[in-house]
Structures are given as structure tokens and as C-alpha cells.
Short mmCIF file of C-alpha atoms in Angstrom, two decimals:
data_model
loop_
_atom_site.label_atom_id
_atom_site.label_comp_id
_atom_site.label_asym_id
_atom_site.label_seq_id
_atom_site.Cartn_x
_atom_site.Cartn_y
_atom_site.Cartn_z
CA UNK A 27 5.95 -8.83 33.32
CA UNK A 28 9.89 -8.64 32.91
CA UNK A 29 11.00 -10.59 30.10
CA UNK A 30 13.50 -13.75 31.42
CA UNK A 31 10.65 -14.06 34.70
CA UNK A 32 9.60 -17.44 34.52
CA UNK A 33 5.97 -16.14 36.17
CA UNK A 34 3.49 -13.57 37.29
CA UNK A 35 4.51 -14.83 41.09
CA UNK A 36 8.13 -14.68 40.70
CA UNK A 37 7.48 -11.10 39.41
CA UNK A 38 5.96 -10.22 42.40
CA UNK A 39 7.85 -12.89 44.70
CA UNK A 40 10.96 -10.83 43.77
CA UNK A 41 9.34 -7.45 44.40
CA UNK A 42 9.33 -7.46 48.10
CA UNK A 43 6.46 -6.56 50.60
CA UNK A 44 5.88 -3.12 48.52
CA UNK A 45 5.17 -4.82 45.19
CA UNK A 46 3.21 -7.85 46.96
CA UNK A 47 1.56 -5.05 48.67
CA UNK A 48 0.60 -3.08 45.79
CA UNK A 49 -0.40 -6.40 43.36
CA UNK A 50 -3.05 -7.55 46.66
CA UNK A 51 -4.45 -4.57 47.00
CA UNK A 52 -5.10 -3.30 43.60
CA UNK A 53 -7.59 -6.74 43.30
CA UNK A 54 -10.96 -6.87 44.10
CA UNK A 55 -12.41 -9.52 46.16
CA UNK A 56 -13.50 -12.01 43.26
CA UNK A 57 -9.96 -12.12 42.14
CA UNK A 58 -8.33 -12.60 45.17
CA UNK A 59 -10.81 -15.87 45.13
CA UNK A 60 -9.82 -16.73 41.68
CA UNK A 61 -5.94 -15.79 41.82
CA UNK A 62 -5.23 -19.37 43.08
CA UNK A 63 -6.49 -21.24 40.30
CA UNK A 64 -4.64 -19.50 37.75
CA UNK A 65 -2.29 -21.67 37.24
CA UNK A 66 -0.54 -19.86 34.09
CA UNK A 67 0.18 -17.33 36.86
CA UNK A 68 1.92 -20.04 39.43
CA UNK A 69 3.13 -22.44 36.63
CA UNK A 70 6.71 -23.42 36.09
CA UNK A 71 7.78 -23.15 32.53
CA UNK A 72 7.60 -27.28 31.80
CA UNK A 73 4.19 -27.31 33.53
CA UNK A 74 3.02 -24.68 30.85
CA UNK A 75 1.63 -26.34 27.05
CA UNK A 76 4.96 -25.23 24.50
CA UNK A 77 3.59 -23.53 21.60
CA UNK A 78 2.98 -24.62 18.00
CA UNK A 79 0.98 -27.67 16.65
CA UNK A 80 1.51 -30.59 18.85
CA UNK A 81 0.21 -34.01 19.09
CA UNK A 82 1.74 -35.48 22.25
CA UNK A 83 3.01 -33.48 25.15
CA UNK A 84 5.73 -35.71 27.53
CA UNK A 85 6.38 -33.39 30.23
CA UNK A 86 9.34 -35.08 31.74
CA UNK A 87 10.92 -34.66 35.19
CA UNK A 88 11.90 -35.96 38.62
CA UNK A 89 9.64 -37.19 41.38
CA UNK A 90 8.04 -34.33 42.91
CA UNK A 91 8.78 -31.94 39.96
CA UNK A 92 4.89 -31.05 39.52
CA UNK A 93 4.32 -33.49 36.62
CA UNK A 94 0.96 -34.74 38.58
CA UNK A 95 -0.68 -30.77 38.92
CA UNK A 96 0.80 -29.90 35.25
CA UNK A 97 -1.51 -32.74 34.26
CA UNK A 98 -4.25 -31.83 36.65
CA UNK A 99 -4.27 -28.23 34.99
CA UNK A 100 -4.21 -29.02 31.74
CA UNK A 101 -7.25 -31.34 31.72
CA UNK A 102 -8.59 -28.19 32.86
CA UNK A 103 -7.66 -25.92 30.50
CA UNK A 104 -9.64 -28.90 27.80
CA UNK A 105 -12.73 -29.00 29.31
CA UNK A 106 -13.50 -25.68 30.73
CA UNK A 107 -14.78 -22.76 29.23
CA UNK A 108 -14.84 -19.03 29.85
CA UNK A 109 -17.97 -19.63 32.40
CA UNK A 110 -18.86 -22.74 34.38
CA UNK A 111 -21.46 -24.05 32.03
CA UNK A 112 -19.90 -22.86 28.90
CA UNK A 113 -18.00 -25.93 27.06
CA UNK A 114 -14.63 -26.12 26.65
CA UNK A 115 -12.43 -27.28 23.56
CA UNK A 116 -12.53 -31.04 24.52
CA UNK A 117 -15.88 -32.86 25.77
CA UNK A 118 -14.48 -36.69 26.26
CA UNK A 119 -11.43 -37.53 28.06
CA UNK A 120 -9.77 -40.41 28.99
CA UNK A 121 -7.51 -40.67 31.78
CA UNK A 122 -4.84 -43.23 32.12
CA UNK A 123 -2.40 -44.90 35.12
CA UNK A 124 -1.18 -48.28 35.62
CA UNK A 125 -4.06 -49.17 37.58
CA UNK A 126 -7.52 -47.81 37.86
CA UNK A 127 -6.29 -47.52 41.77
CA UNK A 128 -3.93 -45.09 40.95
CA UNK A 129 -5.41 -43.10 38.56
CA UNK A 130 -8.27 -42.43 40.64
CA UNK A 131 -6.12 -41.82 44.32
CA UNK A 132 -3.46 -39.39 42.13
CA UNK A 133 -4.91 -38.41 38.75
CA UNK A 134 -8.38 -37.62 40.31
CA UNK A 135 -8.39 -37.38 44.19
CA UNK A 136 -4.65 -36.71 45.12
CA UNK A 137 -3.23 -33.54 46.24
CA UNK A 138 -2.19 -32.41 42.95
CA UNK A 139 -5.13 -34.00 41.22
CA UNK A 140 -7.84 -32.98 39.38
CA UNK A 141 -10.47 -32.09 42.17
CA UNK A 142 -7.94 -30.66 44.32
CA UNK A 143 -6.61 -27.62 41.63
CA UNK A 144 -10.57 -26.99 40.61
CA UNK A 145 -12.39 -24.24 41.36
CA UNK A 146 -15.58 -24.97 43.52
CA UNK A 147 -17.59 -23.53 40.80
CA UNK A 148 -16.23 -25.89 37.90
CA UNK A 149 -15.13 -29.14 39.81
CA UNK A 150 -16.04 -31.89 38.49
CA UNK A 151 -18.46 -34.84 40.32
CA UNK A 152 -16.94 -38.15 40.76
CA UNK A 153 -19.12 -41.23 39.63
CA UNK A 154 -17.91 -43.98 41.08
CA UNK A 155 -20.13 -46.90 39.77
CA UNK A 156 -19.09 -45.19 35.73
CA UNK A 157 -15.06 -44.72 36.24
CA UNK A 158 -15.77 -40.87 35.29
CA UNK A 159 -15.51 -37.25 36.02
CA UNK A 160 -18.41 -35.42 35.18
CA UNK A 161 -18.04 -31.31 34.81
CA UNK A 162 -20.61 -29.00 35.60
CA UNK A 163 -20.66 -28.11 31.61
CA UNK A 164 -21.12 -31.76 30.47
CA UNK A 165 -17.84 -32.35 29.52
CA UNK A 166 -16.24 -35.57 30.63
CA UNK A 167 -13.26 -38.00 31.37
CA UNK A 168 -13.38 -41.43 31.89
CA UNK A 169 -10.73 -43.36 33.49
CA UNK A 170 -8.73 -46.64 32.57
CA UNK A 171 -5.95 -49.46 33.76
CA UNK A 172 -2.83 -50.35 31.38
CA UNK A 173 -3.15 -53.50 32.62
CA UNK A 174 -6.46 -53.79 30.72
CA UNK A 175 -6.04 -51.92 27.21
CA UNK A 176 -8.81 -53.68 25.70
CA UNK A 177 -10.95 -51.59 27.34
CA UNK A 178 -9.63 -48.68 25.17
CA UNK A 179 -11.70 -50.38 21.99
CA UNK A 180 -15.09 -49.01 21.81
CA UNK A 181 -14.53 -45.43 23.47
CA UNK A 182 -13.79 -42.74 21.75
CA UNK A 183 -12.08 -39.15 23.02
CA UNK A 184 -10.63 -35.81 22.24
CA UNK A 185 -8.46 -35.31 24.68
CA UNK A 186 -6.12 -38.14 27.07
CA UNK A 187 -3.61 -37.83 29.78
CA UNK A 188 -1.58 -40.67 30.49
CA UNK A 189 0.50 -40.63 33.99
CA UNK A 190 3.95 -42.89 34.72
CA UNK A 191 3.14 -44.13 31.15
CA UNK A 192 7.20 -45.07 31.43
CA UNK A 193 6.30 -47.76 34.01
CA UNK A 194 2.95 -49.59 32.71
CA UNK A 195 3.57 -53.06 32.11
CA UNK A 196 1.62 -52.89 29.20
CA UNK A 197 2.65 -49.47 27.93
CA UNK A 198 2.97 -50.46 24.17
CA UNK A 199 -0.43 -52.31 24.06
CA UNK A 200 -1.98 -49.48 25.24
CA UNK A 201 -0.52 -46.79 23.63
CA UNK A 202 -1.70 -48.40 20.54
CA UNK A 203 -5.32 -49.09 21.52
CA UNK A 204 -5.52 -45.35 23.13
CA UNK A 205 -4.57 -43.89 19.35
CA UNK A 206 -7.54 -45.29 17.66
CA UNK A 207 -9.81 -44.30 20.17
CA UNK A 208 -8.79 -40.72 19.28
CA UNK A 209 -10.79 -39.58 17.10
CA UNK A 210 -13.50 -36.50 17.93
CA UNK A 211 -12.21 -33.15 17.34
CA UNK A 212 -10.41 -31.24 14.59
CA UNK A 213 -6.91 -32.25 16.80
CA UNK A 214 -7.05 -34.55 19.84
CA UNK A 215 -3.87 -34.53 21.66
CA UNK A 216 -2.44 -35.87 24.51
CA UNK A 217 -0.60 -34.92 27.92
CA UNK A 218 1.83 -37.87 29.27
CA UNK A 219 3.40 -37.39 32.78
CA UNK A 220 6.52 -39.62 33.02
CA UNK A 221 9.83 -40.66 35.20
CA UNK A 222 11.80 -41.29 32.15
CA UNK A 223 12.64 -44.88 31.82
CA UNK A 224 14.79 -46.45 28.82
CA UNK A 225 11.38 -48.44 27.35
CA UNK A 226 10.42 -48.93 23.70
CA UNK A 227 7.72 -47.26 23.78
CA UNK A 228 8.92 -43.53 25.66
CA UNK A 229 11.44 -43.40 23.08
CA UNK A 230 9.01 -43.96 20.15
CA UNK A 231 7.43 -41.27 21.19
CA UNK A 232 9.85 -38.92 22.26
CA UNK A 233 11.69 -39.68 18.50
CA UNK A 234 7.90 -38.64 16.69
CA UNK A 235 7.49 -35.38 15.21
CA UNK A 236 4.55 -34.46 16.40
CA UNK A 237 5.92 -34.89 20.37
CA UNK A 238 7.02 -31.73 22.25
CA UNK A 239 9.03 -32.41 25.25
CA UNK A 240 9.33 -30.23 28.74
CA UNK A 241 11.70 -31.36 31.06
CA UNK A 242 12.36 -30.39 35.12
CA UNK A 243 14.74 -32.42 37.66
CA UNK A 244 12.99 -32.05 41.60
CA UNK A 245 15.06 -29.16 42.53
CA UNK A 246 12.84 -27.15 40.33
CA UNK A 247 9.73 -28.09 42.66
CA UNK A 248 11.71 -27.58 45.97
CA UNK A 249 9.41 -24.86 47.08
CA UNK A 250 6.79 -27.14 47.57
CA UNK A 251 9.19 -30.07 48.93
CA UNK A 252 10.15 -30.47 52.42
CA UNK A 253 14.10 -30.14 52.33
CA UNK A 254 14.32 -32.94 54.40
CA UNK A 255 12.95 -35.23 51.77
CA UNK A 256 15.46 -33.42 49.01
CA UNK A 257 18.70 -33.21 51.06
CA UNK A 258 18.00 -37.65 51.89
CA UNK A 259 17.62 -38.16 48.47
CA UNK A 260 20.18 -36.25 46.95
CA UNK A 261 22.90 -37.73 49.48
CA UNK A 262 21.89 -41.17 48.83
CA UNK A 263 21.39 -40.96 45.05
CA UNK A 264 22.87 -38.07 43.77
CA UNK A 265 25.25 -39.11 40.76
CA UNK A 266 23.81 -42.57 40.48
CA UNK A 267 21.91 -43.39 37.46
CA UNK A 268 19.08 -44.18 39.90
CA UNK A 269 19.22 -40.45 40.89
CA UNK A 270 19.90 -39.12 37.29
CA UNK A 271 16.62 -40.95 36.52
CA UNK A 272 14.28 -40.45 39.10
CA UNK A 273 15.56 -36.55 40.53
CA UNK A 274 16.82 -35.61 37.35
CA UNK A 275 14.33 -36.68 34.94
CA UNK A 276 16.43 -37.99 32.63
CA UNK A 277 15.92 -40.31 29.92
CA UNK A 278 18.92 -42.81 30.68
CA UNK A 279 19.59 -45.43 27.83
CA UNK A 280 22.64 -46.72 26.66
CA UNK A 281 23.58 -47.05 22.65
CA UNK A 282 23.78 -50.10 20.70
CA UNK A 283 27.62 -51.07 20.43
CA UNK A 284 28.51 -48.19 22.92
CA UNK A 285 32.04 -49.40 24.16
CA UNK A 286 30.71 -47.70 27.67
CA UNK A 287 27.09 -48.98 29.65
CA UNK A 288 25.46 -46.89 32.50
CA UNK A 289 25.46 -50.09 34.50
CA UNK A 290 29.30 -49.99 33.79
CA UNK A 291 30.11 -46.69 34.74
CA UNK A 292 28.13 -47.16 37.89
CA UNK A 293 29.51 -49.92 38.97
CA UNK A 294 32.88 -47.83 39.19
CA UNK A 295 31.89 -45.32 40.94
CA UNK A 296 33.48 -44.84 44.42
CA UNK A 297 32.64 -42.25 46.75
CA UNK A 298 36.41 -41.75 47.64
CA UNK A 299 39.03 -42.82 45.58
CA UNK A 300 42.35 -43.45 47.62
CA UNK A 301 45.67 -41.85 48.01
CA UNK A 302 47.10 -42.14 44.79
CA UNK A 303 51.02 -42.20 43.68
CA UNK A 304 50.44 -40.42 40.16
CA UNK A 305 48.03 -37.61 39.09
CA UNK A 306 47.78 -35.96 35.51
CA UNK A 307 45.19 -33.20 34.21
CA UNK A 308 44.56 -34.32 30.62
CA UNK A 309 43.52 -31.74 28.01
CA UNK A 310 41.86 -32.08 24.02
CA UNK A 311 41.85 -28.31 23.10
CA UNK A 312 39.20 -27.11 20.54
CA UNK A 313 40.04 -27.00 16.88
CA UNK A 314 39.66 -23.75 17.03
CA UNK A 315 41.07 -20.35 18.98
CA UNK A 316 38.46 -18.20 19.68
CA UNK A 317 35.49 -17.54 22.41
CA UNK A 318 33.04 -19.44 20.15
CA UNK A 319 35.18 -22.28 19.85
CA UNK A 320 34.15 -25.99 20.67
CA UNK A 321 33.75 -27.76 24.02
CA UNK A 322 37.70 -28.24 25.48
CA UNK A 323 38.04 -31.58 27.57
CA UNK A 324 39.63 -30.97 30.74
CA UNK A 325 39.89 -34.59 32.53
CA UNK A 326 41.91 -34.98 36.06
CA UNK A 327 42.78 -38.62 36.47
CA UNK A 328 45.41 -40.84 39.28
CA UNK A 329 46.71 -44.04 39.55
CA UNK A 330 47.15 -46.16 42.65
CA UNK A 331 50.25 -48.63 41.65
CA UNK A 332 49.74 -51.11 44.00
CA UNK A 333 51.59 -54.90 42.51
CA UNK A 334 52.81 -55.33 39.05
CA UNK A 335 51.65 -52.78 36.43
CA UNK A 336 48.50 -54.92 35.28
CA UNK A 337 46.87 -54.47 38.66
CA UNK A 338 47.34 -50.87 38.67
CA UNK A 339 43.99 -49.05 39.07
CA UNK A 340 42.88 -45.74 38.00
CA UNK A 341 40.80 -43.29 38.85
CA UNK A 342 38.59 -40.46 37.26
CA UNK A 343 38.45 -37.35 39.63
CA UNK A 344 36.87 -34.62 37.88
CA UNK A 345 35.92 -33.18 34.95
CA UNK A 346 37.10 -29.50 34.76
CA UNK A 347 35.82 -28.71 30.67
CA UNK A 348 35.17 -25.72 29.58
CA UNK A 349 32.94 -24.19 26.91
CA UNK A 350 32.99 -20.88 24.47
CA UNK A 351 36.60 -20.32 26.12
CA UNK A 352 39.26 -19.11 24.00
CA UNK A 353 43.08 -20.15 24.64
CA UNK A 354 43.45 -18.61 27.43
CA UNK A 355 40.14 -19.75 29.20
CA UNK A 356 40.51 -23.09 28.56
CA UNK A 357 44.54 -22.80 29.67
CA UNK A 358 43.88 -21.13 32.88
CA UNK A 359 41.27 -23.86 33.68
CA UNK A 360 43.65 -26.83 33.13
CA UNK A 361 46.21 -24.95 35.30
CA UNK A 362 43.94 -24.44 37.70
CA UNK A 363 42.95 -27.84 38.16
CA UNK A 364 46.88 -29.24 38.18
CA UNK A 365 46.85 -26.70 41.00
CA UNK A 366 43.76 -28.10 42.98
CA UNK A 367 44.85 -31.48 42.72
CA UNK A 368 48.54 -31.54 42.53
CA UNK A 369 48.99 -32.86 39.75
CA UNK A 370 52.13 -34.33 38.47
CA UNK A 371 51.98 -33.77 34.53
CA UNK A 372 49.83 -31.92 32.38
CA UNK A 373 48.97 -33.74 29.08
CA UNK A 374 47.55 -32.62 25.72
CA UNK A 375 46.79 -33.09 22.45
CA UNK A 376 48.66 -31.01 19.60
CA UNK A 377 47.02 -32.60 16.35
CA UNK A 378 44.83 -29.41 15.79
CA UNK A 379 47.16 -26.44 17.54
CA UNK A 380 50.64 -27.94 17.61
CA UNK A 381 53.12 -25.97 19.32
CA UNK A 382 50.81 -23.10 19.92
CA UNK A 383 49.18 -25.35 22.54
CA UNK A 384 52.06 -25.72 24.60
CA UNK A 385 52.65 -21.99 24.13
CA UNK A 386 49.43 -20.90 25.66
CA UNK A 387 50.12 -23.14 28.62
CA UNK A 388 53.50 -21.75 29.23
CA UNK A 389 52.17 -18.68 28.92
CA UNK A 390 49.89 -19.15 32.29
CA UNK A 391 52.67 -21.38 34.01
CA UNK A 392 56.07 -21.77 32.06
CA UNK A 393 57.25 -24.40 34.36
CA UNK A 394 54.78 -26.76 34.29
CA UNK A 395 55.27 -30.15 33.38
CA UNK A 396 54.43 -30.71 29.96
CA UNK A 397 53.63 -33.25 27.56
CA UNK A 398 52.23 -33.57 24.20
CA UNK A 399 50.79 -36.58 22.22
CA UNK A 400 49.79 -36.68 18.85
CA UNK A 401 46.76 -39.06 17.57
CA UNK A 402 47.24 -41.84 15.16
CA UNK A 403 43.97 -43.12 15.14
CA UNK A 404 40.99 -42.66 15.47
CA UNK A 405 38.97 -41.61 18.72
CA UNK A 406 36.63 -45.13 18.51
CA UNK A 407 40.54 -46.92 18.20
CA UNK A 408 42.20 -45.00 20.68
CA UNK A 409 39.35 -45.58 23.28
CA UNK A 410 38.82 -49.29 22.93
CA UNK A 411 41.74 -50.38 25.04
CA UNK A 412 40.45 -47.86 27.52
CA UNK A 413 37.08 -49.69 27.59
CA UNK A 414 38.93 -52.67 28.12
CA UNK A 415 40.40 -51.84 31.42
CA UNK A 416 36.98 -50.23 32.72
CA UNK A 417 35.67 -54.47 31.60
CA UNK A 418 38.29 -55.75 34.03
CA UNK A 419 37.20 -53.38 36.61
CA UNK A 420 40.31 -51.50 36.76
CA UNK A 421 39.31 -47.95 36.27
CA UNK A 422 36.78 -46.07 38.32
CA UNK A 423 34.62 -43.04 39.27
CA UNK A 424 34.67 -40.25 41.56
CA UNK A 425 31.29 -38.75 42.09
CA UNK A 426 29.62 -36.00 39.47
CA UNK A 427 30.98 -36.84 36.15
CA UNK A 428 27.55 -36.89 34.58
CA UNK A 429 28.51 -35.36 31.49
CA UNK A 430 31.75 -37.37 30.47
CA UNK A 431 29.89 -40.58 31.63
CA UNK A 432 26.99 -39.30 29.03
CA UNK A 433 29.64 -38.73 26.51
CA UNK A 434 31.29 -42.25 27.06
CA UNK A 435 27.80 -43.92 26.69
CA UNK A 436 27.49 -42.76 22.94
CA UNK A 437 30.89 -43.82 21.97
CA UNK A 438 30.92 -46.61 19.94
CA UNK A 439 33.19 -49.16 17.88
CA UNK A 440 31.57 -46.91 14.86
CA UNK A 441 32.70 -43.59 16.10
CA UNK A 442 30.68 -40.78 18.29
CA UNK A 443 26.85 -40.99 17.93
CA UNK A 444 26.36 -38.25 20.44
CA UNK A 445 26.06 -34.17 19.97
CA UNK A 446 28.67 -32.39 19.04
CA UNK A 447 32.39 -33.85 19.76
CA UNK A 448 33.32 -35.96 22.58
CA UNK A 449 35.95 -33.17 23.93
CA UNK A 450 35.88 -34.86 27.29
CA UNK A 451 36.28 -38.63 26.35
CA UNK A 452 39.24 -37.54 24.04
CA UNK A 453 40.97 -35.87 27.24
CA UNK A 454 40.08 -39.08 29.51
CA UNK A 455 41.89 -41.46 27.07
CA UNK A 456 44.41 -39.66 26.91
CA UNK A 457 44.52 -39.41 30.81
CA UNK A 458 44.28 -43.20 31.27
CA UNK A 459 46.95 -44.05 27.99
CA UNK A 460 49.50 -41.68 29.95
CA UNK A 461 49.06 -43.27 33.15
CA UNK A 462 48.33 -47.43 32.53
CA UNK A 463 48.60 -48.02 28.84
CA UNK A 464 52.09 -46.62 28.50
CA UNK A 465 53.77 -48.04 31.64
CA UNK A 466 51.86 -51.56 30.38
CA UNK A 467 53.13 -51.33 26.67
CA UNK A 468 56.55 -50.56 28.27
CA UNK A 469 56.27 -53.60 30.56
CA UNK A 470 55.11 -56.39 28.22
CA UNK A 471 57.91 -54.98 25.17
CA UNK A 472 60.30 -57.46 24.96
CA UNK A 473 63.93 -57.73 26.58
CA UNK A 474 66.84 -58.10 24.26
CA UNK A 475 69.51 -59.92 25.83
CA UNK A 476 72.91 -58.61 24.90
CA UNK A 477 75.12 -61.64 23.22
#
């Protein structure tokens, strides 16, 4: 297969009728019955075990993304072997949900269960008055509530896969019980299934060395979504944390003493700012000149002057950053986006480039309105007053600003705990400072009366 093809079915998929053609007929009837239960063959890349020595596998996604069958399959791949009576690497399981309900109507019976991706010749029996799977080779899995983690002492297994472990009310008590009961085998592991949620104990685990992570947002799954179900959800939650949670699969959590909260940021979201009296694209070039340079913060910002100049509002209308662009990239883009949203002034800063940043500008557009500021201070003191007029509900959000919002959630009263630089914060404070803080310094300065 091609490298960069994410599977043996895209391969094909891609091919047209001729390759599909060719790939049916050059099978023989007992693999044609077995094709669809090779799941390494239909697998997305994050349902697919990463390589290496693992302990805990989170596979981490949206609703729908195929968490439940990645699961499914890889309970399979412990506890079968190369013929239906042969045994498998693991011989005890235990399977965990929130409720014994659940694991048995998803984990076990539900379309993307257990049962459901077996073949008939290795499915498992189902015995009801024991909690447990039985396989046709002896190999087992036994199934358990988070509500009740006491009834994790006693057992012991090889093998576990936990499901919505991110929602269990008593996720930590249970985690806990579920690692001393891991104990046959030269190297039980487990498979957890999760929405991310900002809990305790996800983030324990996600922050151990011995965790691997695989990660898919729904879209990845849409193939076996209806698109009426995708195009409801994205329109009512796309760009809410809600929807950066639960369609995304992201692990949303905000950092101690950030001078930004998701709750914040979402409360300022509007799905159409107004018509606004001032616009300015707002640019933090990279310290450096060259393709492989850093991330360039490109922020588009307004203000709607409506009363005196402390109930001026602002608002955030896109982020046009660039990466790996050299001068003239990351020039062209700012341009670009004074052009797409009439702007009124371009503003950067020329700590790093000095006059060669104005130069490059002028250079795509020499007559447009320019400004450069220089920093004082730092980025945490620069942004603070910032942060203070997104507390007083002053400043908000257009829609699909993930990334600056993530940025602004890891900027704290310490400095930047996030990857990399915060390119795109830098360019928003700059942004807001040109169009609120200035005209309210200016405003509150003193008069001096003439004697």
C-alpha cells in the first residue's frame, strides 16, 4: 500500500471500479467472508494500537468518532488467537462503563460493540446471570459499574477497557481499584475510550509516561454518520467549548492563574458583531526572517464607540496568522486581511525587526496606514489590562478563533505556559491597546488649565 494511505480501503476506495474490481476478484470465497472483520484493513489511524511499550491507551475523540468499535476491536485482538480455539495474548478481561447498563447495551451488545464486530466463528457467549463474555477459546471478560469500584477488589485481569471513563462519577476510585487488580501477564494494559473532560483523573493519566494518546474530532467518522446529524451539530455548537469538547475531542481545561477562562471567552462570543466605527489588523512578526521562522500573529479587531470612551466595546473578528512564512508571507497576509475587512490602520510591533518591518509592508502596499509600537513590558504586563476589559464584558468574540482563545487560556500573571510563543495574543493586545486603551489613557490624562 502507498505510503501517506491511511488504509488498505482507502487504497482501493481511491482506485476506482478497476482497482475495486481487480482487489474482489483476486479473493477467494473465505476471504471475501473474512475481509469484514479485518479491522486493521478498515481502521482509522486513532482506532489502530500506536507502537512501542505502552501501558494505557486513551484514544480520544468526538461523539461518533469510532471510539466504541476501536474498543470493540481491540478486546479482540487480546483474546483471540490465530484459530478459534487457539488462545490469545490476554485470558481475563474486565470491562468497564459508568453503569453495568451501559457497558453491557454499548460495550457488549451495541452496534459497535463487541458481539456485533465478531466473527461468527469467535464471538463470544453472553452469560447473563455471571456479568461475562465467554470466547469460544476460554478466554474471558467480565464486566463492572464505576459506581461500585469495590467490586474491582478480589478479581484479577490482564487486559481492561474502560469506556466514557471522563464522565464516571467515581472515576478516581476506580481507576485506583482497577490498577491492583492488574496483575496476570508479563504486561497488562489498558484501552480507555473517552469524550475528553477537564477531570483529575483524565489528566493524570494523560500526563503518565506510560499513556499513549490517539486523538479524532467526528468529522473523521462522517462516513458512517448521517450528515444530517453532523451539519445540526456543527451549526449549533461549532466554536463553542461545548462543541470543541464533544465534536472535537478536545481536552478543554483552563490554567491555574490564566488571566483568560474558557467560560470567559465563551461568554463573549457573538455570532455577529455589529457595524463598527474603527477597524485595525494587528501584527507581532516573528523574530526571525526566513520560511522556518516562528508563528506571526495576525489579529483583525473593531470598535463600536457608542457613549463615552469607557463603554466602548470591542470586538475580535478573525485571526489571519500565519506559520513557516517569511517576510513577505506573513506581509501579504496582513494586507490581505486590511483588504477583506477594510480596515482603517495596520499596527505592528518593531521590537525584533525595527524599520525593516515597516519596509516589508510598504513593499506590498506603500500607502497603507501604518503604525508601529514598541514593547516596554512584558507580554503577561501588557495583557493584563486587556483581561480587564474582557472581566467587564467589554470585549468579545466572533466565531472560530479556537486557536488565539487556546493561546489566551495559557497566559498567565507568570508569563506563557503554553507551546511555543503566544504570536497571536501579542497581536490581539496590541489590537485592543490601539483601539480602547489609548483613546482611555488619553481621556482620563489630566487637563491643565492655562493661568
Amino acid at each position: 500500500m502507498p505510503h501517506g494511505v491511511r488504509s488498505g480501503a482507502d487504497w482501493i476506495v481511491s482506485g476506482g471500479p478497476e482497482r475495486q474490481k481487480t482487489f474482489l476478484d483476486g479473493l477467494s470465497e473465505r476471504e471475501l467472508l473474512a475481509l469484514p472483520y479485518l479491522f486493521e484493513f478498515w481502521a482509522f489511524d486513532h482506532q489502530l494500537p500506536p507502537e512501542g511499550d505502552w501501558k494505557n491507551w486513551v484514544i480520544m475523540g468526538g461523539r461518533g468518532a469510532g471510539k466504541t468499535r476501536a474498543g470493540a476491536e481491540w478486546v479482540r485482538s487480546c483474546v483471540e488467537g490465530s484459530r478459534p480455539l487457539d488462545p490469545g495474548r490476554c485470558r481475563r478481561l474486565a470491562l468497564v462503563g459508568e453503569t453495568v447498563e451501559q457497558v453491557r447495551e454499548v460495550m457488549v451488545f451495541g452496534e459497535s460493540g463487541i458481539i456485533a464486530c465478531s466473527p461468527p466463528d469467535r464471538k463470544p457467549d453472553w452469560q447473563a446471570t455471571r456479568k461475562a463474555l465467554v470466547w469460544p477459546n476460554g478466554a474471558e471478560a467480565r464486566i463492572f459499574s464505576a459506581h461500585e469500584p469495590e467490586a474491582l477488589r478480589g478479581p484479577q485481569f490482564d487486559a481492561a477497557w474502560l469506556d466514557e471513563l471522563a464522565k464516571w462519577k467515581k472515576a478516581q476510585d476506580t481507576w485506583d481499584m482497577l490498577q491492583f487488580a492488574l496483575r496476570l501477564g508479563d504486561d497488562p494494559q489498558l484501552c480507555i475510550t473517552t469524550t475528553p473532560r477537564n477531570v483529575g483523573v483524565l489528566k493524570a493519566i494523560l500526563a503518565a509516561s506510560s499513556t499513549v494518546v490517539t486523538h479524532a474530532p467526528t468529522e473523521a467518522n462522517r462516513a458512517n454518520l448521517a450528515d444530517s446529524f453532523l451539519e445540526e451539530v456543527r451549526a449549533r455548537y461549532a466554536g463553542t467549548r461545548l462543541g470543541r469538547q464533544e465534536l472535537d475531542g478536545l481536552l478543554m481545561e483552563d490554567t491555574e492563574g490564566a488571566l483568560w477562562t474558557r467560560g470567559d471567552l465563551e461568554a463573549a462570543r457573538v455570532p455577529q458583531p455589529p457595524e463598527l466605527d474603527r477597524i485595525v489588523v494587528a501584527v507581532d512578526p516573528p523574530v526571525t526572517g526566513h520560511s522556518g521562522s516562528d508563528e506571526c500573529g495576525i489579529i483583525v479587531a473593531g470598535v463600536r464607540r457608542t457613549g463615552q470612551v469607557q463603554d466602548w466595546r470591542g470586538y475580535v473578528l478573525a485571526d489571519r496568522s500565519v506559520s513557516g512564512e517569511g517576510p513577505a508571507g506573513w506581509a501579504n497576509a496582513a494586507v490581505r486581511a486590511m483588504e477583506e475587512f477594510g480596515a482603517d490602520r495596520l499596527v505592528a510591533e518593531v521590537n525584533q525587526g525595527g524599520d525593516l518591518v515597516e519596509t516589508v509592508i510598504r513593499q506590498v502596499d506603500p500607502l497603507i496606514p501604518f503604525k508601529a509600537v514598541h514593547a516596554t513590558r512584558g507580554k503577561s504586563t501588557r495583557a493584563e489590562p486587556v483581561a480587564a476589559l474582557y472581566e467587564q464584558g467589554r470585549i468579545h468574540h466572533a466565531l472560530g478563533l479556537d486557536r488565539l482563545e487556546d493561546q489566551m487560556c495559557a497566559m498567565t500573571s507568570r508569563g506563557f505556559e503554553g507551546r511555543g510563543s503566544p504570536d497571536r495574543v501579542d497581536a490581539l493586545v496590541w489590537a485592543i491597546h490601539d483601539l480602547i486603551i489609548e483613546p482611555s489613557a488619553k481621556w482620563r490624562r489630566p487637563r491643565v488649565r492655562a493661568v
